[in-house]
PDB file of C-alpha atoms in Angstrom:
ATOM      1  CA  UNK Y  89    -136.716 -57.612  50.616  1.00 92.00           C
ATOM      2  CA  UNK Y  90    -136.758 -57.377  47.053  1.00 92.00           C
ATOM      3  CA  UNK Y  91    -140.119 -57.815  44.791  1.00 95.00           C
ATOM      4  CA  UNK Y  92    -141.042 -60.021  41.439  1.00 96.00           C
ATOM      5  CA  UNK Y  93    -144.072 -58.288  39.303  1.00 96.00           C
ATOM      6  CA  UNK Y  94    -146.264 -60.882  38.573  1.00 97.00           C
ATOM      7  CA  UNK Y  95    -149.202 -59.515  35.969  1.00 96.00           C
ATOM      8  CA  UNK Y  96    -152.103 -61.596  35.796  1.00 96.00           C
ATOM      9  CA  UNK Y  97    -155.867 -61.975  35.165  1.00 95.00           C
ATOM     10  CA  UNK Y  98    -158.896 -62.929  37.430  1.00 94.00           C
ATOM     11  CA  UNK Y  99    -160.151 -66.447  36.793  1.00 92.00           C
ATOM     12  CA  UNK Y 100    -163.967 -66.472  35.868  1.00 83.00           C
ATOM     13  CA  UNK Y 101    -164.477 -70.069  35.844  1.00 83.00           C
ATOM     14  CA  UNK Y 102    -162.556 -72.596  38.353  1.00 85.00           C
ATOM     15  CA  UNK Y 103    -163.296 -75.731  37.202  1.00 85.00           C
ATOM     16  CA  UNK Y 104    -161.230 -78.503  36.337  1.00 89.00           C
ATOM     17  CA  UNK Y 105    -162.179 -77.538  32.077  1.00 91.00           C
ATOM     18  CA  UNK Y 106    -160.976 -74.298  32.467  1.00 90.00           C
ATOM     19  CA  UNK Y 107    -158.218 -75.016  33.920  1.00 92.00           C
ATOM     20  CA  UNK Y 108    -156.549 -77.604  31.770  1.00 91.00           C
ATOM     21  CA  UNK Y 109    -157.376 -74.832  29.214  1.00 93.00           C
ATOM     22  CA  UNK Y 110    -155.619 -72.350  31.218  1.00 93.00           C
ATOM     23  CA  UNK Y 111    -152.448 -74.481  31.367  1.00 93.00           C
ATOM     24  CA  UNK Y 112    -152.563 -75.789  27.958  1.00 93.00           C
ATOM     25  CA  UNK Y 113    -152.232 -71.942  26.820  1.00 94.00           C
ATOM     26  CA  UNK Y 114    -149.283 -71.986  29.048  1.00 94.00           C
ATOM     27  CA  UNK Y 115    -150.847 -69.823  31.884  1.00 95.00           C
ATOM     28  CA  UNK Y 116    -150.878 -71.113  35.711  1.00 96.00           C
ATOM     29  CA  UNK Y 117    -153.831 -71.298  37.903  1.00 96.00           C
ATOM     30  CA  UNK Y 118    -153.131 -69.887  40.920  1.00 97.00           C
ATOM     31  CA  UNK Y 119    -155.143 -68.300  44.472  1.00 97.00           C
ATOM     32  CA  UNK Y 120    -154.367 -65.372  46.494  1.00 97.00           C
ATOM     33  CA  UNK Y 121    -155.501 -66.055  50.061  1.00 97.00           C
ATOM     34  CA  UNK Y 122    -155.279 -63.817  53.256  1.00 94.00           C
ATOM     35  CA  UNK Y 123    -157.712 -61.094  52.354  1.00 91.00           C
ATOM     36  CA  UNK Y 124    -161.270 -61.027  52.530  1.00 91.00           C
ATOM     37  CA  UNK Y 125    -162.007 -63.442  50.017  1.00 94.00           C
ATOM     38  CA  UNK Y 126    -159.676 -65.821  47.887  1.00 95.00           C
ATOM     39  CA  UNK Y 127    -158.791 -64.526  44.724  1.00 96.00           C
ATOM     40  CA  UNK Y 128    -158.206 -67.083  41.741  1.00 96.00           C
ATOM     41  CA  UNK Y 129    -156.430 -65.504  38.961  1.00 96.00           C
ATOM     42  CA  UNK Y 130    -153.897 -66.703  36.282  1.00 96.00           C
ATOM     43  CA  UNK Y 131    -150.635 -65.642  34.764  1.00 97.00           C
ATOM     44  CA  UNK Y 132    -148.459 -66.979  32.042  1.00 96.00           C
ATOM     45  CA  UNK Y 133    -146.107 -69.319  33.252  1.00 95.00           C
ATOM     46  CA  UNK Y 134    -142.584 -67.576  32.216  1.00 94.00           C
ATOM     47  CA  UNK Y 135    -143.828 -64.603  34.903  1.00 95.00           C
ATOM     48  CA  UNK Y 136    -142.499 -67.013  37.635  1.00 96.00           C
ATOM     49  CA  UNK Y 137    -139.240 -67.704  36.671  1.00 92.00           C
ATOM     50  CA  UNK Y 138    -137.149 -65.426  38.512  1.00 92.00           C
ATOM     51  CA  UNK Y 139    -139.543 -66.154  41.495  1.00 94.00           C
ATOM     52  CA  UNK Y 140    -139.913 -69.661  41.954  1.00 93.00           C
ATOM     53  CA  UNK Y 141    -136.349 -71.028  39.778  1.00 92.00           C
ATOM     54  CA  UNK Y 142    -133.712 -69.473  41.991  1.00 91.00           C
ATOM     55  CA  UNK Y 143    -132.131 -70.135  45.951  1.00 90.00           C
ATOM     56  CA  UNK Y 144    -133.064 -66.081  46.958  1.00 92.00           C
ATOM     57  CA  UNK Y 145    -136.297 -65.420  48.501  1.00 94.00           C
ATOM     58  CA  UNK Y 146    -138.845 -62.555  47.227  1.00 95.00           C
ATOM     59  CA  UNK Y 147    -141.881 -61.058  47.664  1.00 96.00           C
ATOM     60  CA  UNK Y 148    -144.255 -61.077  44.987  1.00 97.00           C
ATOM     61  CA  UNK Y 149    -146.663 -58.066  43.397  1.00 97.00           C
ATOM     62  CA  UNK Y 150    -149.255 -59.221  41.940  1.00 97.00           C
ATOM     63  CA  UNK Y 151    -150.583 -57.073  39.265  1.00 97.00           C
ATOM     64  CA  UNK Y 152    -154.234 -57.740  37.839  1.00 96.00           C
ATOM     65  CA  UNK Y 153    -155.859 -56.728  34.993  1.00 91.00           C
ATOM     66  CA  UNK Y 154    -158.705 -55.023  37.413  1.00 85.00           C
ATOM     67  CA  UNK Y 155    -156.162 -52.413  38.495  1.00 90.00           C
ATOM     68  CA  UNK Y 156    -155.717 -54.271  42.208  1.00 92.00           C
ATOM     69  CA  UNK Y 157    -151.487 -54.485  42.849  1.00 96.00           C
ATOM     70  CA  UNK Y 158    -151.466 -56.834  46.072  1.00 97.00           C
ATOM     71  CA  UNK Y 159    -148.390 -57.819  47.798  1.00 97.00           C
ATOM     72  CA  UNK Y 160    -147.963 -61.566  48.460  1.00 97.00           C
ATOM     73  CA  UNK Y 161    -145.644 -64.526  49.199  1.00 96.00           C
ATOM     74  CA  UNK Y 162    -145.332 -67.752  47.791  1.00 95.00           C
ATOM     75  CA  UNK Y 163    -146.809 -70.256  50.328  1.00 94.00           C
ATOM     76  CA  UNK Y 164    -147.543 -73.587  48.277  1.00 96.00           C
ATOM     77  CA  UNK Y 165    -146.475 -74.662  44.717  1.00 96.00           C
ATOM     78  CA  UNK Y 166    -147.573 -77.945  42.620  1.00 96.00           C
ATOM     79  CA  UNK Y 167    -145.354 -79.284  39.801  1.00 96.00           C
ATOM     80  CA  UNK Y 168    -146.190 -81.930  37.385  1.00 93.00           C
ATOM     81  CA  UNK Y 169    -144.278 -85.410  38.875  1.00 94.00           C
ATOM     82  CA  UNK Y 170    -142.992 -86.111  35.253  1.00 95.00           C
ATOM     83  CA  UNK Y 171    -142.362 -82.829  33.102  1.00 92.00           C
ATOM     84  CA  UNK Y 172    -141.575 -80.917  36.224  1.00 92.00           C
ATOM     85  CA  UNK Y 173    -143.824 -77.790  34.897  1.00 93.00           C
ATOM     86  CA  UNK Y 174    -146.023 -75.918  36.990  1.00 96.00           C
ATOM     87  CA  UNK Y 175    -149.329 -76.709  37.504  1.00 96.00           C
ATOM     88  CA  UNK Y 176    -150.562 -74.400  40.638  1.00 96.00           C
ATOM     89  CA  UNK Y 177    -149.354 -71.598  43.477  1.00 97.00           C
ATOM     90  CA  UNK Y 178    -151.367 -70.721  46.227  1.00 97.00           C
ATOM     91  CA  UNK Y 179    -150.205 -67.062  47.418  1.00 98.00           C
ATOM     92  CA  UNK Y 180    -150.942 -65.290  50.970  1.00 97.00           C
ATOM     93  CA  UNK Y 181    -151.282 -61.800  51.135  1.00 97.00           C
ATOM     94  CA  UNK Y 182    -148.847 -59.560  53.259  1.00 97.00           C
ATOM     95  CA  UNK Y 183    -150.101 -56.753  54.536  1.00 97.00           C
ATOM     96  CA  UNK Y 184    -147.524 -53.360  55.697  1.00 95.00           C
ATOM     97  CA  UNK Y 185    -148.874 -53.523  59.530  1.00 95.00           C
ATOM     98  CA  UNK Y 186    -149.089 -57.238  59.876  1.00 96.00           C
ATOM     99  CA  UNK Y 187    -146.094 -59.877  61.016  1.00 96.00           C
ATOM    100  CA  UNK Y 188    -145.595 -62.672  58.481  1.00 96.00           C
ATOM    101  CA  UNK Y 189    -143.725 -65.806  58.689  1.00 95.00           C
ATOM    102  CA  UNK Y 190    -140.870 -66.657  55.332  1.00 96.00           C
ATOM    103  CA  UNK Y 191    -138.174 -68.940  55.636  1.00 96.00           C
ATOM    104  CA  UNK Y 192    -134.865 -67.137  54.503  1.00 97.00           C
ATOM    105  CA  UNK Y 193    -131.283 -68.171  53.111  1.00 96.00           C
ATOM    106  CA  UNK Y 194    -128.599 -68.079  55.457  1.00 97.00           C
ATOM    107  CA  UNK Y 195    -125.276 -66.583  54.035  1.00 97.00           C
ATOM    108  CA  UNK Y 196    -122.391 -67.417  55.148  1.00 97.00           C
ATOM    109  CA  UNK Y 197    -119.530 -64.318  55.315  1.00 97.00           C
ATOM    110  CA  UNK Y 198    -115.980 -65.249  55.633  1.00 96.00           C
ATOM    111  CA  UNK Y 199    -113.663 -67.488  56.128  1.00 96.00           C
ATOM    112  CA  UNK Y 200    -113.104 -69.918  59.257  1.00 96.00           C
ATOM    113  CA  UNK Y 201    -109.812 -70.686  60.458  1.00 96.00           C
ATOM    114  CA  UNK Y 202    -110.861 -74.122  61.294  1.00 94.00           C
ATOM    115  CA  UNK Y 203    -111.632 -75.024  57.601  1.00 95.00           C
ATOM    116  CA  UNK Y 204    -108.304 -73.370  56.528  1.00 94.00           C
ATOM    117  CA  UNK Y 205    -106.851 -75.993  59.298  1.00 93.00           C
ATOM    118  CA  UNK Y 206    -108.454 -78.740  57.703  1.00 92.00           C
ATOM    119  CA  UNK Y 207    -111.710 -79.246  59.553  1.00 94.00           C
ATOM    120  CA  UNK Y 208    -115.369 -79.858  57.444  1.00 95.00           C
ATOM    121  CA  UNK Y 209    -117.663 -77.060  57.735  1.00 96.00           C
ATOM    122  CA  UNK Y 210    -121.490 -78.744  58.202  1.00 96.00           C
ATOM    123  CA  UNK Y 211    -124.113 -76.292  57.186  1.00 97.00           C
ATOM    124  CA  UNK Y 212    -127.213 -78.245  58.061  1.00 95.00           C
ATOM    125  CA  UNK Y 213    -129.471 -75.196  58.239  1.00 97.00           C
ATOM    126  CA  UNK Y 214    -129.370 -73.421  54.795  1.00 96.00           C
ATOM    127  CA  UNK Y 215    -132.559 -71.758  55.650  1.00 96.00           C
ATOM    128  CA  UNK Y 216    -134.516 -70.087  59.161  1.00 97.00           C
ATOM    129  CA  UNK Y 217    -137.991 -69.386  59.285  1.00 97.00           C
ATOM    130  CA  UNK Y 218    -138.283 -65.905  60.587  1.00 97.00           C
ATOM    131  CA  UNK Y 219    -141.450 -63.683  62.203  1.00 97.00           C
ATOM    132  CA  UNK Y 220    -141.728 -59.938  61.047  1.00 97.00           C
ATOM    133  CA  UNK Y 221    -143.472 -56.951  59.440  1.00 97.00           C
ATOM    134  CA  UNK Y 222    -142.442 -57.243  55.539  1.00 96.00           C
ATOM    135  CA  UNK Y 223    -140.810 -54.280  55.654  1.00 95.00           C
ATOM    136  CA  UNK Y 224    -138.277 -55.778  58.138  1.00 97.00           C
ATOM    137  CA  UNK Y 225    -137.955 -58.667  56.045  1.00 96.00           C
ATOM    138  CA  UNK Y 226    -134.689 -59.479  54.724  1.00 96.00           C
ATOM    139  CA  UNK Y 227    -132.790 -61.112  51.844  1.00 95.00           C
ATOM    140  CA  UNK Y 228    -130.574 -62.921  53.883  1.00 96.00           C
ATOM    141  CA  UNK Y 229    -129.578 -64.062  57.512  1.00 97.00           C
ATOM    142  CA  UNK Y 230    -125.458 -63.575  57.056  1.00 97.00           C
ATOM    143  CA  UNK Y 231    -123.827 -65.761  59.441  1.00 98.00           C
ATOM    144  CA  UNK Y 232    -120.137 -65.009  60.371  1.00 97.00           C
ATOM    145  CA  UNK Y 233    -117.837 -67.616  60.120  1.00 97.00           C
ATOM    146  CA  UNK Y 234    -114.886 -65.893  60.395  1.00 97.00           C
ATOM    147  CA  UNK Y 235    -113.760 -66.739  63.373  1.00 96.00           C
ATOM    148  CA  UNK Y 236    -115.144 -70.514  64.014  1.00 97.00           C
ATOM    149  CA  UNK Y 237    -112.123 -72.515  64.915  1.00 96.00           C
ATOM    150  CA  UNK Y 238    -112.367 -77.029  64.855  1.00 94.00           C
ATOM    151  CA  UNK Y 239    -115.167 -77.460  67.341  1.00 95.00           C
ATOM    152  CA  UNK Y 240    -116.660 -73.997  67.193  1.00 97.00           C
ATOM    153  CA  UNK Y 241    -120.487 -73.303  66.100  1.00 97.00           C
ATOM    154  CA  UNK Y 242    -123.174 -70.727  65.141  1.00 98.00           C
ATOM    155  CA  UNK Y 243    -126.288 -70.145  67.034  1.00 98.00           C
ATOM    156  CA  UNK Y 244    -129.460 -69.739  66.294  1.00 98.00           C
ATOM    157  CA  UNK Y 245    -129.462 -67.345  69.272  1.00 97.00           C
ATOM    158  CA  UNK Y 246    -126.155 -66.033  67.505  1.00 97.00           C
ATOM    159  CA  UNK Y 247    -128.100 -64.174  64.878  1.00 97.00           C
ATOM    160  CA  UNK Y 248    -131.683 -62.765  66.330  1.00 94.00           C
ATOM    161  CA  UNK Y 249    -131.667 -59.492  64.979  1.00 92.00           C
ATOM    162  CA  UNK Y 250    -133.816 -56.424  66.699  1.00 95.00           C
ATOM    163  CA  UNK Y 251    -135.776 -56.516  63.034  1.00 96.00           C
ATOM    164  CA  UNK Y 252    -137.320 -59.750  63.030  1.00 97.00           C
ATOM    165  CA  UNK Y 253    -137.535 -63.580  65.484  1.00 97.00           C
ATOM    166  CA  UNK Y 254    -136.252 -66.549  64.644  1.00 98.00           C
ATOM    167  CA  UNK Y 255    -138.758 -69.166  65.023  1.00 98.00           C
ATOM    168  CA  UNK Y 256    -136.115 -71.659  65.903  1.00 97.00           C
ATOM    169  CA  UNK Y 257    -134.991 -72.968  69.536  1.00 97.00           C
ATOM    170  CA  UNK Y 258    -132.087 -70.559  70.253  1.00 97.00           C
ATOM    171  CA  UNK Y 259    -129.553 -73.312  71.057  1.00 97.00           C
ATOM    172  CA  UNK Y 260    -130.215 -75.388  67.628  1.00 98.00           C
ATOM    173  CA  UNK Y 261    -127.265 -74.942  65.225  1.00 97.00           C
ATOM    174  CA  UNK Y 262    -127.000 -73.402  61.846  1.00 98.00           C
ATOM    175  CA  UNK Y 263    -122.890 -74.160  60.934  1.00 98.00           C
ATOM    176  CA  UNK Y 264    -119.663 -75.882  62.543  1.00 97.00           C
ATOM    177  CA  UNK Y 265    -116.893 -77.062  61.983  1.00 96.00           C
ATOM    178  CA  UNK Y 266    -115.709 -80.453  62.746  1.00 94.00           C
ATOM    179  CA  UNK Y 267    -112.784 -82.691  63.378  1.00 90.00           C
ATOM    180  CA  UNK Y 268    -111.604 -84.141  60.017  1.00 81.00           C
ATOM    181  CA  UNK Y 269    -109.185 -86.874  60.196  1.00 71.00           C
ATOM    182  CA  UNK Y 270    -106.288 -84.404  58.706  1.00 63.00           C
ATOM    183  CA  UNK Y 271    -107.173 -81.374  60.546  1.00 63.00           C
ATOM    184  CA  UNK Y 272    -104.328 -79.448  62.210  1.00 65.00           C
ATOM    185  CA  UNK Y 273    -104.975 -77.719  65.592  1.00 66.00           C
ATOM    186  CA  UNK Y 274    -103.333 -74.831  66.163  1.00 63.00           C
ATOM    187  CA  UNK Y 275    -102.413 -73.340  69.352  1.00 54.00           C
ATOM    188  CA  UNK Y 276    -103.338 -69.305  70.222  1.00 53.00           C
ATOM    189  CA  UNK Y 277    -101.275 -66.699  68.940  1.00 50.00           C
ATOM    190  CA  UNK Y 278    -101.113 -65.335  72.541  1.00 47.00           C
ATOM    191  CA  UNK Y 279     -99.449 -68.611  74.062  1.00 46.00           C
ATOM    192  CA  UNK Y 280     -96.568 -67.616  76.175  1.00 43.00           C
ATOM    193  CA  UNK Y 281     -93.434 -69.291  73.887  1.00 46.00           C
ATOM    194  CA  UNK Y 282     -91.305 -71.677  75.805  1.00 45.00           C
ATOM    195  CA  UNK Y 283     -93.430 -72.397  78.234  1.00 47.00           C
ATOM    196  CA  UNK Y 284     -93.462 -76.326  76.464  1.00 47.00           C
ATOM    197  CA  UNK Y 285     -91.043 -77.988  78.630  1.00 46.00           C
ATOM    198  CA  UNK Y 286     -91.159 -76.291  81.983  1.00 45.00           C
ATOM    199  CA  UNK Y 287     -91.060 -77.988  85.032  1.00 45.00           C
ATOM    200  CA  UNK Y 288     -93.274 -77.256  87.626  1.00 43.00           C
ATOM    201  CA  UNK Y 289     -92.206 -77.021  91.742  1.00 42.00           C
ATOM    202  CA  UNK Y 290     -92.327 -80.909  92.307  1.00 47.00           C
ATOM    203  CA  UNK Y 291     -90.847 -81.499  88.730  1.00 46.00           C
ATOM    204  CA  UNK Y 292     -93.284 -82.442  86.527  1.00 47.00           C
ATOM    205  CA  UNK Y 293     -93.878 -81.307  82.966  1.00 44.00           C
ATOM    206  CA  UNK Y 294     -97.387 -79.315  82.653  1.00 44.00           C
ATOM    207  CA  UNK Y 295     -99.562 -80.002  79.462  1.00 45.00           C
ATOM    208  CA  UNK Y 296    -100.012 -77.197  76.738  1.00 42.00           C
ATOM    209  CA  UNK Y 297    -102.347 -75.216  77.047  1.00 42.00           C
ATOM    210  CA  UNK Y 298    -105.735 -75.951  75.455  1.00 44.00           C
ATOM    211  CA  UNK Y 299    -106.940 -73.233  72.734  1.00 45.00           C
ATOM    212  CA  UNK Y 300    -108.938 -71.209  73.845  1.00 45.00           C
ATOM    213  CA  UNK Y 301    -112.420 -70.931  71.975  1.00 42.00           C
TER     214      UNK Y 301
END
């Protein structure tokens, strides 16, 4: 998983004075937890743009004046209700040997022959909280779709990967893609042709058959 540098200072003073100060000179508060102590520290506030402003997940490297480079995530973040800017971030460190739990984009890779039919693709889990050693962690979950017909539907148990567990019930569902009113269903290439029509023995007409999923 890819890394934001994030240079700040250690806070001397955590009281409410300080901090306003702090944020009026356009730095954010913020607290590493997950080591030995908590570690409050500060850095200016255009440092967590590409970190907190964007859909990807990263880690963060947290570079203090003190000489200390810790790797973290982002666990909590407080914006102002009104001008939307950012008034604290509470980190947890990550540690090489030690499992940690991120939620991470799903991307989907592509394209289902059920949408192409006419059927609505439902994507109601943008996002799966995953268990592993940060190393192992990755950018993205991809998610094929590529073969998802009208009715068809991805798995959480559809993408566990060796590197890292989903902490998700395997049968909940990440995509699908449902009946729309104009959808077309099409029958499989491998459908013996003229069999529409035939009688059988006693002279009745069998139905087509189904697709296949």
């Amino acid at each position: 998983m890819k890394s934001i540098t994030i240079k700040g200072s250690k806070r001397e003073s955590v009281g409410k004075v300080s901090t306003k100060a702090l944020r009026n000179a356009g730095k954010v508060p913020c607290v590493l937890y997950g080591g030995d102590q908590p570690i409050h520290f500060s850095a200016n506030e255009l440092a967590f743009k590409n970190l907190v402003y964007t859909p990807s997940v990263y880690t963060a490297s947290i570079e203090l004046e003190s000489g200390e480079n810790l790797a973290a995530i982002l666990q909590d973040i407080q914006f102002h209700p009104v001008t939307d800017k950012i008034l604290h971030i509470d980190f947890y460190q990550i540690f090489d040997d030690k499992p940690v739990a991120l939620n991470i984009p799903v991307q989907l890779e592509g394209s289902s022959p059920g949408v192409l039919n006419g059927g609505n693709l439902r994507f109601p889990n943008r996002k799966l909280k995953i268990k592993a050693i940060p190393s192992n962690l990755p950018d993205y979950i991809s998610a094929d779709i590529s073969k998802l017909k009208i009715g068809d539907k991805v798995f959480v148990r559809d993408l566990q990967n060796d590197a890292y567990t989903i902490l998700h019930p395997e049968s909940m569902v990440v995509v699908q893609v449902r009946m729309a009113r104009a959808a077309v269903v099409e029958d499989d290439d491998d459908e013996v042709e003229g069999e529409e029509g035939a009688e059988t023995a006693d002279g009745a007409t069998p139905e087509a058959a189904a697709p296949q999923e």
